[in-house]
PDB file of C-alpha atoms in Angstrom:
ATOM      1  CA  MET A   1      62.371 221.147 -19.368  1.00 47.00           C
ATOM      2  CA  PHE A   2      61.648 218.082 -17.251  1.00 52.00           C
ATOM      3  CA  ASN A   3      64.441 216.088 -18.913  1.00 57.00           C
ATOM      4  CA  ALA A   4      66.948 218.816 -18.084  1.00 52.00           C
ATOM      5  CA  LEU A   5      65.819 218.714 -14.451  1.00 53.00           C
ATOM      6  CA  GLN A   6      66.186 214.944 -14.405  1.00 58.00           C
ATOM      7  CA  LEU A   7      69.716 215.181 -15.762  1.00 54.00           C
ATOM      8  CA  LEU A   8      70.562 217.803 -13.161  1.00 53.00           C
ATOM      9  CA  ALA A   9      69.094 215.660 -10.390  1.00 51.00           C
ATOM     10  CA  ALA A  10      70.917 212.547 -11.577  1.00 55.00           C
ATOM     11  CA  SER A  11      74.336 214.201 -11.248  1.00 57.00           C
ATOM     12  CA  ASP A  12      74.766 213.035  -7.657  1.00 59.00           C
ATOM     13  CA  SER A  13      72.667 211.402  -4.955  1.00 61.00           C
ATOM     14  CA  GLY A  14      72.443 214.509  -2.753  1.00 67.00           C
ATOM     15  CA  SER A  15      70.907 216.645  -5.452  1.00 74.00           C
ATOM     16  CA  SER A  16      68.517 213.852  -6.470  1.00 76.00           C
ATOM     17  CA  LEU A  17      67.251 213.745  -2.886  1.00 78.00           C
ATOM     18  CA  VAL A  18      66.727 217.505  -2.942  1.00 84.00           C
ATOM     19  CA  PHE A  19      64.983 217.183  -6.314  1.00 85.00           C
ATOM     20  CA  GLY A  20      62.667 214.473  -4.969  1.00 83.00           C
ATOM     21  CA  LEU A  21      61.854 216.453  -1.835  1.00 88.00           C
ATOM     22  CA  THR A  22      61.151 219.549  -3.932  1.00 91.00           C
ATOM     23  CA  ILE A  23      58.704 217.640  -6.127  1.00 91.00           C
ATOM     24  CA  PHE A  24      57.093 216.159  -3.000  1.00 89.00           C
ATOM     25  CA  ALA A  25      56.658 219.597  -1.404  1.00 93.00           C
ATOM     26  CA  LEU A  26      55.206 221.050  -4.609  1.00 94.00           C
ATOM     27  CA  ALA A  27      52.767 218.134  -4.847  1.00 91.00           C
ATOM     28  CA  ILE A  28      51.628 218.771  -1.266  1.00 90.00           C
ATOM     29  CA  PHE A  29      51.000 222.470  -1.915  1.00 93.00           C
ATOM     30  CA  LEU A  30      49.230 221.752  -5.194  1.00 91.00           C
ATOM     31  CA  GLY A  31      47.053 219.092  -3.550  1.00 84.00           C
ATOM     32  CA  VAL A  32      46.052 221.408  -0.713  1.00 87.00           C
ATOM     33  CA  GLU A  33      45.172 224.180  -3.164  1.00 89.00           C
ATOM     34  CA  VAL A  34      43.062 221.874  -5.326  1.00 84.00           C
ATOM     35  CA  ILE A  35      41.211 220.305  -2.380  1.00 80.00           C
ATOM     36  CA  THR A  36      40.405 223.636  -0.718  1.00 84.00           C
ATOM     37  CA  LYS A  37      38.845 224.959  -3.934  1.00 86.00           C
ATOM     38  CA  ILE A  38      36.330 222.086  -4.206  1.00 81.00           C
ATOM     39  CA  PRO A  39      32.820 222.825  -2.887  1.00 80.00           C
ATOM     40  CA  PRO A  40      31.585 220.558  -0.060  1.00 74.00           C
ATOM     41  CA  THR A  41      28.890 219.016  -2.275  1.00 72.00           C
ATOM     42  CA  LEU A  42      31.589 217.395  -4.392  1.00 75.00           C
ATOM     43  CA  HIS A  43      33.565 215.850  -1.534  1.00 71.00           C
ATOM     44  CA  THR A  44      31.742 212.497  -1.684  1.00 67.00           C
ATOM     45  CA  PRO A  45      32.461 211.851  -5.383  1.00 72.00           C
ATOM     46  CA  LEU A  46      36.032 212.994  -4.820  1.00 73.00           C
ATOM     47  CA  MET A  47      36.409 210.476  -1.997  1.00 71.00           C
ATOM     48  CA  SER A  48      35.120 207.719  -4.269  1.00 71.00           C
ATOM     49  CA  GLY A  49      37.749 208.678  -6.828  1.00 75.00           C
ATOM     50  CA  SER A  50      40.496 208.596  -4.231  1.00 75.00           C
ATOM     51  CA  ASN A  51      39.288 205.149  -3.152  1.00 74.00           C
ATOM     52  CA  ALA A  52      39.754 203.983  -6.736  1.00 76.00           C
ATOM     53  CA  ILE A  53      43.310 205.335  -6.676  1.00 79.00           C
ATOM     54  CA  SER A  54      43.904 203.441  -3.427  1.00 76.00           C
ATOM     55  CA  GLY A  55      42.708 200.313  -5.212  1.00 79.00           C
ATOM     56  CA  ILE A  56      45.402 200.879  -7.830  1.00 83.00           C
ATOM     57  CA  THR A  57      47.921 201.147  -4.992  1.00 79.00           C
ATOM     58  CA  LEU A  58      46.671 197.810  -3.699  1.00 80.00           C
ATOM     59  CA  VAL A  59      47.241 196.184  -7.097  1.00 83.00           C
ATOM     60  CA  GLY A  60      50.769 197.610  -7.184  1.00 79.00           C
ATOM     61  CA  ALA A  61      51.473 196.236  -3.709  1.00 79.00           C
ATOM     62  CA  VAL A  62      50.280 192.774  -4.766  1.00 81.00           C
ATOM     63  CA  LEU A  63      52.531 192.877  -7.831  1.00 81.00           C
ATOM     64  CA  ALA A  64      55.518 194.033  -5.765  1.00 76.00           C
ATOM     65  CA  THR A  65      54.970 191.289  -3.210  1.00 79.00           C
ATOM     66  CA  GLY A  66      54.905 188.515  -5.781  1.00 79.00           C
ATOM     67  CA  GLU A  67      57.898 189.674  -7.790  1.00 75.00           C
ATOM     68  CA  TYR A  68      60.661 190.291  -5.254  1.00 76.00           C
ATOM     69  CA  PRO A  69      62.015 187.928  -2.562  1.00 82.00           C
ATOM     70  CA  GLY A  70      63.071 188.541   1.018  1.00 83.00           C
ATOM     71  CA  PHE A  71      62.651 191.879   2.738  1.00 84.00           C
ATOM     72  CA  ALA A  72      60.821 193.333  -0.279  1.00 80.00           C
ATOM     73  CA  LYS A  73      58.179 190.629   0.130  1.00 84.00           C
ATOM     74  CA  LEU A  74      57.661 191.676   3.758  1.00 86.00           C
ATOM     75  CA  LEU A  75      57.358 195.335   2.750  1.00 83.00           C
ATOM     76  CA  GLY A  76      54.929 194.329  -0.001  1.00 82.00           C
ATOM     77  CA  PHE A  77      52.795 192.430   2.503  1.00 86.00           C
ATOM     78  CA  ILE A  78      52.715 195.457   4.808  1.00 87.00           C
ATOM     79  CA  ALA A  79      51.746 197.610   1.816  1.00 83.00           C
ATOM     80  CA  ILE A  80      48.913 195.188   0.984  1.00 84.00           C
ATOM     81  CA  VAL A  81      47.574 195.333   4.534  1.00 89.00           C
ATOM     82  CA  LEU A  82      47.751 199.130   4.749  1.00 86.00           C
ATOM     83  CA  ALA A  83      46.261 199.671   1.281  1.00 84.00           C
ATOM     84  CA  THR A  84      43.418 197.255   2.091  1.00 86.00           C
ATOM     85  CA  VAL A  85      42.656 199.116   5.312  1.00 88.00           C
ATOM     86  CA  ASN A  86      42.726 202.384   3.353  1.00 83.00           C
ATOM     87  CA  VAL A  87      40.347 201.118   0.645  1.00 83.00           C
ATOM     88  CA  VAL A  88      37.866 199.512   3.060  1.00 87.00           C
ATOM     89  CA  GLY A  89      37.926 202.501   5.400  1.00 85.00           C
ATOM     90  CA  GLY A  90      37.440 204.890   2.502  1.00 80.00           C
ATOM     91  CA  PHE A  91      34.408 203.030   1.239  1.00 82.00           C
ATOM     92  CA  LEU A  92      32.932 202.853   4.755  1.00 86.00           C
ATOM     93  CA  VAL A  93      33.337 206.600   5.233  1.00 82.00           C
ATOM     94  CA  THR A  94      31.832 207.267   1.794  1.00 78.00           C
ATOM     95  CA  HIS A  95      28.901 204.983   2.624  1.00 82.00           C
ATOM     96  CA  ARG A  96      28.297 206.828   5.901  1.00 83.00           C
ATOM     97  CA  MET A  97      28.386 210.178   4.112  1.00 78.00           C
ATOM     98  CA  LEU A  98      25.881 208.974   1.515  1.00 78.00           C
ATOM     99  CA  GLU A  99      23.569 207.719   4.289  1.00 82.00           C
ATOM    100  CA  LYS A 100      23.349 211.290   5.614  1.00 79.00           C
ATOM    101  CA  PHE A 101      21.891 212.470   2.307  1.00 77.00           C
ATOM    102  CA  LYS A 102      19.127 209.849   2.157  1.00 76.00           C
ATOM    103  CA  SER A 103      15.649 211.117   2.891  1.00 71.00           C
ATOM    104  CA  ARG A 104      13.915 209.423   5.788  1.00 64.00           C
TER     105      ARG A 104
END
């Protein structure tokens, strides 16, 4: 089924944009539904998992920066900076949340 959708989307650039936006919108709705069903006690481990995914994004940004010249290198550098801020900020927030659960 997915291959048929890809062939349909590849027919022209306008329909591929619509296809991409449809997948993006479905991913947003699915993500919201999954996150709202998780109990609050599991939010900290979930944040740690999302920090790991951000680390993978950082590795991808480093690879993209080294491979392509010119404007792509600038975009890769910006991606490295933003992904680093995301990873460090995520770990700081997780650390602060874990500090709240420590007994005094």
